[in-house]
PDB file of C-alpha atoms and ligand atoms in Angstrom:
ATOM      1  CA  MET I   1     -20.502  22.658   5.967  1.00  0.00           C
ATOM      2  CA  ILE I   2     -16.779  22.035   6.398  1.00  0.00           C
ATOM      3  CA  ASP I   3     -14.346  23.334   3.802  1.00  0.00           C
ATOM      4  CA  ASP I   4     -11.352  21.568   2.237  1.00  0.00           C
ATOM      5  CA  ALA I   5      -8.821  23.003   4.688  1.00  0.00           C
ATOM      6  CA  GLU I   6     -10.836  21.883   7.706  1.00  0.00           C
ATOM      7  CA  ARG I   7     -11.386  18.460   6.192  1.00  0.00           C
ATOM      8  CA  GLN I   8      -7.643  18.151   5.563  1.00  0.00           C
ATOM      9  CA  MET I   9      -6.860  19.163   9.156  1.00  0.00           C
ATOM     10  CA  GLN I  10      -9.312  16.600  10.464  1.00  0.00           C
ATOM     11  CA  PHE I  11      -7.854  13.901   8.210  1.00  0.00           C
ATOM     12  CA  LEU I  12      -4.303  14.587   9.457  1.00  0.00           C
ATOM     13  CA  TYR I  13      -5.476  14.789  13.060  1.00  0.00           C
ATOM     14  CA  THR I  14      -7.069  11.341  12.752  1.00  0.00           C
ATOM     15  CA  LEU I  15      -3.848   9.926  11.313  1.00  0.00           C
ATOM     16  CA  ARG I  16      -1.794  11.385  14.161  1.00  0.00           C
ATOM     17  CA  SER I  17      -4.176  10.139  16.810  1.00  0.00           C
ATOM     18  CA  HIS I  18      -3.754   6.611  15.387  1.00  0.00           C
ATOM     19  CA  GLY I  19       0.026   6.818  15.734  1.00  0.00           C
ATOM     20  CA  VAL I  20       1.108   8.124  12.340  1.00  0.00           C
ATOM     21  CA  THR I  21       3.698  10.608  13.573  1.00  0.00           C
ATOM     22  CA  ASP I  22       6.469  10.500  10.942  1.00  0.00           C
ATOM     23  CA  ALA I  23       6.575  13.969   9.361  1.00  0.00           C
ATOM     24  CA  ARG I  24       7.531  12.699   5.898  1.00  0.00           C
ATOM     25  CA  VAL I  25       4.684  10.172   5.886  1.00  0.00           C
ATOM     26  CA  LEU I  26       2.197  12.814   7.040  1.00  0.00           C
ATOM     27  CA  GLY I  27       3.545  15.180   4.372  1.00  0.00           C
ATOM     28  CA  ALA I  28       3.039  12.567   1.632  1.00  0.00           C
ATOM     29  CA  MET I  29      -0.482  11.844   2.877  1.00  0.00           C
ATOM     30  CA  GLU I  30      -1.231  15.545   2.882  1.00  0.00           C
ATOM     31  CA  THR I  31      -0.092  15.815  -0.742  1.00  0.00           C
ATOM     32  CA  ILE I  32      -1.985  12.799  -2.101  1.00  0.00           C
ATOM     33  CA  ASP I  33      -5.752  13.385  -2.039  1.00  0.00           C
ATOM     34  CA  ARG I  34      -7.557  10.128  -1.183  1.00  0.00           C
ATOM     35  CA  GLY I  35     -10.638  11.574  -2.905  1.00  0.00           C
ATOM     36  CA  THR I  36      -8.910  11.072  -6.290  1.00  0.00           C
ATOM     37  CA  PHE I  37      -8.806   7.302  -5.697  1.00  0.00           C
ATOM     38  CA  VAL I  38     -12.384   6.716  -4.550  1.00  0.00           C
ATOM     39  CA  ARG I  39     -14.934   7.032  -7.352  1.00  0.00           C
ATOM     40  CA  GLY I  40     -18.707   6.763  -7.479  1.00  0.00           C
ATOM     41  CA  LEU I  41     -20.997   5.906  -4.612  1.00  0.00           C
ATOM     42  CA  PHE I  42     -18.381   6.106  -1.867  1.00  0.00           C
ATOM     43  CA  ALA I  43     -16.565   9.243  -3.032  1.00  0.00           C
ATOM     44  CA  GLU I  44     -18.094  11.419  -0.320  1.00  0.00           C
ATOM     45  CA  ARG I  45     -16.670   9.107   2.362  1.00  0.00           C
ATOM     46  CA  ALA I  46     -13.094   9.332   1.023  1.00  0.00           C
ATOM     47  CA  TYR I  47     -11.865  11.319   4.039  1.00  0.00           C
ATOM     48  CA  GLU I  48     -13.225   8.940   6.670  1.00  0.00           C
ATOM     49  CA  ASP I  49     -10.766   6.634   8.393  1.00  0.00           C
ATOM     50  CA  THR I  50     -12.355   3.518   6.955  1.00  0.00           C
ATOM     51  CA  PRO I  51     -11.682   1.030   4.154  1.00  0.00           C
ATOM     52  CA  LEU I  52     -14.044   1.510   1.181  1.00  0.00           C
ATOM     53  CA  PRO I  53     -15.129  -0.693  -1.733  1.00  0.00           C
ATOM     54  CA  ILE I  54     -13.376  -0.314  -5.097  1.00  0.00           C
ATOM     55  CA  PRO I  55     -14.070  -2.262  -8.334  1.00  0.00           C
ATOM     56  CA  CYS I  56     -13.402  -6.035  -8.655  1.00  0.00           C
ATOM     57  CA  GLY I  57     -14.714  -6.679  -5.127  1.00  0.00           C
ATOM     58  CA  GLN I  58     -11.561  -5.189  -3.536  1.00  0.00           C
ATOM     59  CA  THR I  59     -11.051  -2.373  -1.011  1.00  0.00           C
ATOM     60  CA  ILE I  60      -8.980   0.765  -0.613  1.00  0.00           C
ATOM     61  CA  SER I  61      -7.322   0.430   2.790  1.00  0.00           C
ATOM     62  CA  GLN I  62      -8.080   2.522   5.857  1.00  0.00           C
ATOM     63  CA  PRO I  63      -5.956   5.714   5.794  1.00  0.00           C
ATOM     64  CA  SER I  64      -4.517   5.228   9.297  1.00  0.00           C
ATOM     65  CA  VAL I  65      -3.423   1.694   8.340  1.00  0.00           C
ATOM     66  CA  VAL I  66      -1.871   3.046   5.115  1.00  0.00           C
ATOM     67  CA  GLY I  67       0.006   5.571   7.272  1.00  0.00           C
ATOM     68  CA  LEU I  68       1.184   2.993   9.805  1.00  0.00           C
ATOM     69  CA  MET I  69       2.358   0.564   7.105  1.00  0.00           C
ATOM     70  CA  THR I  70       4.205   3.326   5.283  1.00  0.00           C
ATOM     71  CA  GLN I  71       5.811   4.431   8.536  1.00  0.00           C
ATOM     72  CA  ALA I  72       6.821   0.840   9.391  1.00  0.00           C
ATOM     73  CA  LEU I  73       8.705   0.608   6.081  1.00  0.00           C
ATOM     74  CA  ASN I  74      11.067   3.416   7.148  1.00  0.00           C
ATOM     75  CA  ILE I  75      11.609   4.481   3.527  1.00  0.00           C
ATOM     76  CA  SER I  76      14.691   6.338   2.284  1.00  0.00           C
ATOM     77  CA  PRO I  77      14.516   8.615  -0.756  1.00  0.00           C
ATOM     78  CA  ARG I  78      16.793   6.287  -2.752  1.00  0.00           C
ATOM     79  CA  ASP I  79      14.669   3.174  -2.200  1.00  0.00           C
ATOM     80  CA  LYS I  80      13.203   0.933  -4.866  1.00  0.00           C
ATOM     81  CA  ILE I  81       9.912  -0.482  -3.612  1.00  0.00           C
ATOM     82  CA  LEU I  82       7.599  -3.300  -4.652  1.00  0.00           C
ATOM     83  CA  GLU I  83       3.948  -3.064  -3.677  1.00  0.00           C
ATOM     84  CA  VAL I  84       1.802  -6.178  -4.113  1.00  0.00           C
ATOM     85  CA  GLY I  85      -1.875  -5.200  -4.433  1.00  0.00           C
ATOM     86  CA  THR I  86      -2.248  -1.938  -6.380  1.00  0.00           C
ATOM     87  CA  GLY I  87      -5.995  -1.745  -5.746  1.00  0.00           C
ATOM     88  CA  SER I  88      -7.004   1.896  -6.146  1.00  0.00           C
ATOM     89  CA  GLY I  89      -3.382   3.052  -6.401  1.00  0.00           C
ATOM     90  CA  TYR I  90      -3.627   5.219  -3.263  1.00  0.00           C
ATOM     91  CA  GLN I  91      -0.878   3.454  -1.301  1.00  0.00           C
ATOM     92  CA  ALA I  92       1.454   3.382  -4.328  1.00  0.00           C
ATOM     93  CA  ALA I  93       0.959   7.132  -4.826  1.00  0.00           C
ATOM     94  CA  ILE I  94       2.024   7.786  -1.225  1.00  0.00           C
ATOM     95  CA  LEU I  95       5.060   5.509  -1.587  1.00  0.00           C
ATOM     96  CA  SER I  96       6.017   7.382  -4.774  1.00  0.00           C
ATOM     97  CA  LYS I  97       6.393  10.602  -2.790  1.00  0.00           C
ATOM     98  CA  LEU I  98       8.887   8.981  -0.411  1.00  0.00           C
ATOM     99  CA  ALA I  99      10.961   6.668  -2.619  1.00  0.00           C
ATOM    100  CA  ARG I 100      12.942   6.761  -5.850  1.00  0.00           C
ATOM    101  CA  ARG I 101      10.944   4.125  -7.721  1.00  0.00           C
ATOM    102  CA  VAL I 102       7.757   2.151  -7.030  1.00  0.00           C
ATOM    103  CA  TYR I 103       6.698  -1.044  -8.795  1.00  0.00           C
ATOM    104  CA  THR I 104       3.116  -1.996  -8.048  1.00  0.00           C
ATOM    105  CA  VAL I 105       1.297  -5.105  -9.242  1.00  0.00           C
ATOM    106  CA  ASP I 106      -2.287  -6.322  -9.077  1.00  0.00           C
ATOM    107  CA  ARG I 107      -3.941  -9.501 -10.336  1.00  0.00           C
ATOM    108  CA  PHE I 108      -6.820  -7.452 -11.840  1.00  0.00           C
ATOM    109  CA  ARG I 109      -6.042  -5.767 -15.177  1.00  0.00           C
ATOM    110  CA  ARG I 110      -8.888  -3.288 -14.646  1.00  0.00           C
ATOM    111  CA  LEU I 111      -7.515  -2.010 -11.317  1.00  0.00           C
ATOM    112  CA  VAL I 112      -4.043  -1.562 -12.813  1.00  0.00           C
ATOM    113  CA  ARG I 113      -5.474   0.341 -15.794  1.00  0.00           C
ATOM    114  CA  GLU I 114      -7.562   2.654 -13.610  1.00  0.00           C
ATOM    115  CA  ALA I 115      -4.745   3.269 -11.125  1.00  0.00           C
ATOM    116  CA  GLN I 116      -2.367   4.028 -14.015  1.00  0.00           C
ATOM    117  CA  ALA I 117      -4.814   6.660 -15.296  1.00  0.00           C
ATOM    118  CA  VAL I 118      -4.739   8.396 -11.892  1.00  0.00           C
ATOM    119  CA  PHE I 119      -0.912   8.206 -11.720  1.00  0.00           C
ATOM    120  CA  ASP I 120      -0.802   9.888 -15.155  1.00  0.00           C
ATOM    121  CA  GLU I 121      -3.287  12.544 -14.054  1.00  0.00           C
ATOM    122  CA  LEU I 122      -1.196  13.297 -10.941  1.00  0.00           C
ATOM    123  CA  LYS I 123       2.076  13.092 -12.952  1.00  0.00           C
ATOM    124  CA  LEU I 124       3.515  10.424 -10.651  1.00  0.00           C
ATOM    125  CA  THR I 125       6.117   9.293 -13.154  1.00  0.00           C
ATOM    126  CA  ASN I 126       8.193   7.103 -10.808  1.00  0.00           C
ATOM    127  CA  ILE I 127       5.494   4.415 -10.518  1.00  0.00           C
ATOM    128  CA  THR I 128       5.397   1.356 -12.769  1.00  0.00           C
ATOM    129  CA  ALA I 129       2.062  -0.489 -12.524  1.00  0.00           C
ATOM    130  CA  MET I 130       1.673  -3.989 -13.943  1.00  0.00           C
ATOM    131  CA  THR I 131      -0.844  -6.809 -14.044  1.00  0.00           C
ATOM    132  CA  ALA I 132       0.827  -9.794 -12.410  1.00  0.00           C
ATOM    133  CA  ASP I 133       0.487 -12.384  -9.690  1.00  0.00           C
ATOM    134  CA  GLY I 134       2.447 -10.621  -6.982  1.00  0.00           C
ATOM    135  CA  SER I 135       2.845 -13.729  -4.857  1.00  0.00           C
ATOM    136  CA  HIS I 136       5.794 -14.469  -7.156  1.00  0.00           C
ATOM    137  CA  GLY I 137       7.126 -10.937  -6.729  1.00  0.00           C
ATOM    138  CA  LEU I 138       8.821  -9.271  -9.666  1.00  0.00           C
ATOM    139  CA  PRO I 139      12.036 -11.258 -10.263  1.00  0.00           C
ATOM    140  CA  GLU I 140      13.195  -9.057 -13.169  1.00  0.00           C
ATOM    141  CA  GLN I 141      13.357  -5.967 -10.891  1.00  0.00           C
ATOM    142  CA  ALA I 142      14.628  -7.677  -7.704  1.00  0.00           C
ATOM    143  CA  PRO I 143      16.172  -7.082  -5.247  1.00  0.00           C
ATOM    144  CA  PHE I 144      13.986  -4.469  -3.570  1.00  0.00           C
ATOM    145  CA  ASP I 145      14.851  -2.176  -0.650  1.00  0.00           C
ATOM    146  CA  ARG I 146      11.279  -2.385   0.585  1.00  0.00           C
ATOM    147  CA  ILE I 147       8.323  -4.667  -0.139  1.00  0.00           C
ATOM    148  CA  LEU I 148       4.772  -3.857   0.937  1.00  0.00           C
ATOM    149  CA  VAL I 149       2.038  -6.454   0.575  1.00  0.00           C
ATOM    150  CA  THR I 150      -1.469  -5.022   0.926  1.00  0.00           C
ATOM    151  CA  ALA I 151      -3.343  -8.354   0.856  1.00  0.00           C
ATOM    152  CA  ALA I 152      -3.190 -11.005   3.561  1.00  0.00           C
ATOM    153  CA  ALA I 153      -1.128 -14.181   3.130  1.00  0.00           C
ATOM    154  CA  GLU I 154      -1.084 -17.228   5.396  1.00  0.00           C
ATOM    155  CA  ASP I 155       2.684 -16.851   5.602  1.00  0.00           C
ATOM    156  CA  PRO I 156       5.091 -14.357   4.053  1.00  0.00           C
ATOM    157  CA  PRO I 157       5.721 -15.917   0.580  1.00  0.00           C
ATOM    158  CA  GLY I 158       9.287 -17.257   0.323  1.00  0.00           C
ATOM    159  CA  THR I 159       9.708 -15.890  -3.195  1.00  0.00           C
ATOM    160  CA  LEU I 160       8.955 -12.388  -1.938  1.00  0.00           C
ATOM    161  CA  LEU I 161      11.353 -12.737   0.991  1.00  0.00           C
ATOM    162  CA  SER I 162      14.108 -13.812  -1.411  1.00  0.00           C
ATOM    163  CA  GLN I 163      13.567 -10.611  -3.456  1.00  0.00           C
ATOM    164  CA  LEU I 164      14.373  -8.410  -0.460  1.00  0.00           C
ATOM    165  CA  ARG I 165      17.812  -6.809  -0.389  1.00  0.00           C
ATOM    166  CA  ILE I 166      19.960  -7.507   2.688  1.00  0.00           C
ATOM    167  CA  GLY I 167      18.993  -4.764   5.154  1.00  0.00           C
ATOM    168  CA  GLY I 168      15.643  -4.506   3.361  1.00  0.00           C
ATOM    169  CA  ILE I 169      12.232  -4.417   5.034  1.00  0.00           C
ATOM    170  CA  MET I 170       8.963  -6.120   4.104  1.00  0.00           C
ATOM    171  CA  VAL I 171       5.611  -5.280   5.686  1.00  0.00           C
ATOM    172  CA  ILE I 172       2.801  -7.805   5.186  1.00  0.00           C
ATOM    173  CA  PRO I 173      -0.507  -8.764   6.830  1.00  0.00           C
ATOM    174  CA  VAL I 174      -0.375 -12.428   7.819  1.00  0.00           C
ATOM    175  CA  GLY I 175      -3.202 -14.733   8.872  1.00  0.00           C
ATOM    176  CA  GLN I 176      -6.178 -16.755   7.681  1.00  0.00           C
ATOM    177  CA  SER I 177      -8.493 -14.648   5.509  1.00  0.00           C
ATOM    178  CA  ASP I 178     -11.501 -13.126   7.284  1.00  0.00           C
ATOM    179  CA  THR I 179     -10.190 -13.819  10.759  1.00  0.00           C
ATOM    180  CA  VAL I 180      -7.797 -11.634  12.675  1.00  0.00           C
ATOM    181  CA  GLN I 181      -4.576 -11.004  10.829  1.00  0.00           C
ATOM    182  CA  SER I 182      -1.357  -9.491  12.110  1.00  0.00           C
ATOM    183  CA  LEU I 183       0.722  -6.880  10.394  1.00  0.00           C
ATOM    184  CA  ILE I 184       4.271  -8.263  10.331  1.00  0.00           C
ATOM    185  CA  ARG I 185       7.550  -6.476   9.650  1.00  0.00           C
ATOM    186  CA  VAL I 186      10.340  -8.650   8.286  1.00  0.00           C
ATOM    187  CA  THR I 187      13.905  -7.320   8.155  1.00  0.00           C
ATOM    188  CA  ARG I 188      16.469  -9.227   6.116  1.00  0.00           C
ATOM    189  CA  SER I 189      19.905  -9.487   7.713  1.00  0.00           C
ATOM    190  CA  GLU I 190      23.166 -11.060   6.473  1.00  0.00           C
ATOM    191  CA  THR I 191      22.187 -14.300   8.153  1.00  0.00           C
ATOM    192  CA  GLY I 192      18.412 -14.519   7.876  1.00  0.00           C
ATOM    193  CA  TYR I 193      15.130 -12.774   8.562  1.00  0.00           C
ATOM    194  CA  ASP I 194      13.899 -11.027  11.726  1.00  0.00           C
ATOM    195  CA  TYR I 195      10.139 -10.960  12.339  1.00  0.00           C
ATOM    196  CA  GLU I 196       8.238  -8.398  14.365  1.00  0.00           C
ATOM    197  CA  GLU I 197       4.492  -8.324  14.976  1.00  0.00           C
ATOM    198  CA  LEU I 198       3.095  -4.791  14.714  1.00  0.00           C
ATOM    199  CA  ARG I 199      -0.686  -4.822  15.189  1.00  0.00           C
ATOM    200  CA  PRO I 200      -3.921  -6.620  14.262  1.00  0.00           C
ATOM    201  CA  VAL I 201      -5.326  -5.707  10.840  1.00  0.00           C
ATOM    202  CA  ARG I 202      -7.893  -6.941   8.348  1.00  0.00           C
ATOM    203  CA  PHE I 203      -7.134  -7.180   4.632  1.00  0.00           C
ATOM    204  CA  VAL I 204      -8.587  -8.950   1.599  1.00  0.00           C
ATOM    205  CA  PRO I 205      -6.720 -12.199   0.893  1.00  0.00           C
ATOM    206  CA  LEU I 206      -3.696 -12.612  -1.363  1.00  0.00           C
ATOM    207  CA  VAL I 207      -5.008 -14.845  -4.155  1.00  0.00           C
ATOM    208  CA  GLU I 208      -2.822 -16.756  -6.621  1.00  0.00           C
ATOM    209  CA  GLY I 209      -3.252 -16.360 -10.368  1.00  0.00           C
ATOM    210  CA  LEU I 210      -4.687 -13.470 -12.412  1.00  0.00           C
ATOM    211  CA  GLY I 211      -8.253 -12.153 -11.931  1.00  0.00           C
ATOM    212  CA  GLN I 212     -11.009 -12.213 -14.579  1.00  0.00           C
ATOM    213  CA  ASP I 213     -11.543  -8.439 -14.917  1.00  0.00           C
TER     214      ASP I 213
HETATM  215  N1  SAH G 301      -3.086  -0.967  -1.776  1.00  0.00           N
HETATM  216  C1  SAH G 301      -4.437  -0.817  -2.261  1.00  0.00           C
HETATM  217  C2  SAH G 301      -5.439  -1.687  -1.530  1.00  0.00           C
HETATM  218  C3  SAH G 301      -5.253  -3.074  -1.942  1.00  0.00           C
HETATM  219  S1  SAH G 301      -6.596  -4.216  -1.693  1.00  0.00           S
HETATM  220  C4  SAH G 301      -4.879   0.619  -2.233  1.00  0.00           C
HETATM  221  O1  SAH G 301      -4.118   1.491  -1.819  1.00  0.00           O
HETATM  222  O2  SAH G 301      -6.009   0.892  -2.678  1.00  0.00           O
HETATM  223  C5  SAH G 301      -5.673  -5.671  -2.100  1.00  0.00           C
HETATM  224  C6  SAH G 301      -5.346  -5.820  -3.559  1.00  0.00           C
HETATM  225  O3  SAH G 301      -4.507  -6.952  -3.661  1.00  0.00           O
HETATM  226  C7  SAH G 301      -6.567  -6.092  -4.433  1.00  0.00           C
HETATM  227  O4  SAH G 301      -6.661  -5.132  -5.436  1.00  0.00           O
HETATM  228  C8  SAH G 301      -6.286  -7.482  -5.003  1.00  0.00           C
HETATM  229  O5  SAH G 301      -6.704  -7.637  -6.345  1.00  0.00           O
HETATM  230  C9  SAH G 301      -4.785  -7.567  -4.896  1.00  0.00           C
HETATM  231  N2  SAH G 301      -4.225  -8.920  -4.883  1.00  0.00           N
HETATM  232  C10 SAH G 301      -4.653 -10.001  -4.195  1.00  0.00           C
HETATM  233  N3  SAH G 301      -3.865 -11.065  -4.472  1.00  0.00           N
HETATM  234  C11 SAH G 301      -2.914 -10.635  -5.355  1.00  0.00           C
HETATM  235  C12 SAH G 301      -1.821 -11.261  -6.018  1.00  0.00           C
HETATM  236  N4  SAH G 301      -1.509 -12.550  -5.855  1.00  0.00           N
HETATM  237  N5  SAH G 301      -1.066 -10.517  -6.834  1.00  0.00           N
HETATM  238  C13 SAH G 301      -1.339  -9.203  -7.059  1.00  0.00           C
HETATM  239  N6  SAH G 301      -2.361  -8.561  -6.454  1.00  0.00           N
HETATM  240  C14 SAH G 301      -3.147  -9.264  -5.621  1.00  0.00           C
END
């Protein structure tokens, strides 16, 4: 039997060995217990470095990928962040420990409701969760310092790019669904956008319109 402290050490070791080295990111991931976000059948696998099913046919991302995406955003404490794809709420909770304000949207009402309940339980008061089609971003709160998309698009949506502040960073998986996708980092400059390919990833697709649940 391994106890909580050992499990935590193992979890952090796995993150480090996958390249998550930023102390603030590791600190946030130490604080936010992934077990709180995985309910039911898969709860006992919450500390494995693997994506797991959540309601509405979606997935909670792999912890090392969550860590690498968070690290790639290079977040400052004053940042206002938009996350597209709330899912379980795990990624948003980690962002909330590093930034001033997090807006997170999902196309499934049920996922937003359940994630909001966990945010309340954990007293993460700087997160605003909403049901919305995130491919249009959140114009009423734009511009954002950072945008994180946790579902794969064929191309970075232009509307989202336009909601990035100059100097801002967007991280997004790009590619055809169910084939190999690439994690891309886009930095907005005075004159345009700089693109950088980070690593291959696999995410559920970004789908337009609201879900049924
Ligand atoms: N970040 C999540 C994992 C997200 S899985 C976590 O930490 O658990 C991807 C999520 O993106 C799914 O919940 C899916 O419903 C959502 N999604 C897909 N297309 C979307 C869209 N156009 N707008 C908002 N959310 C979307």
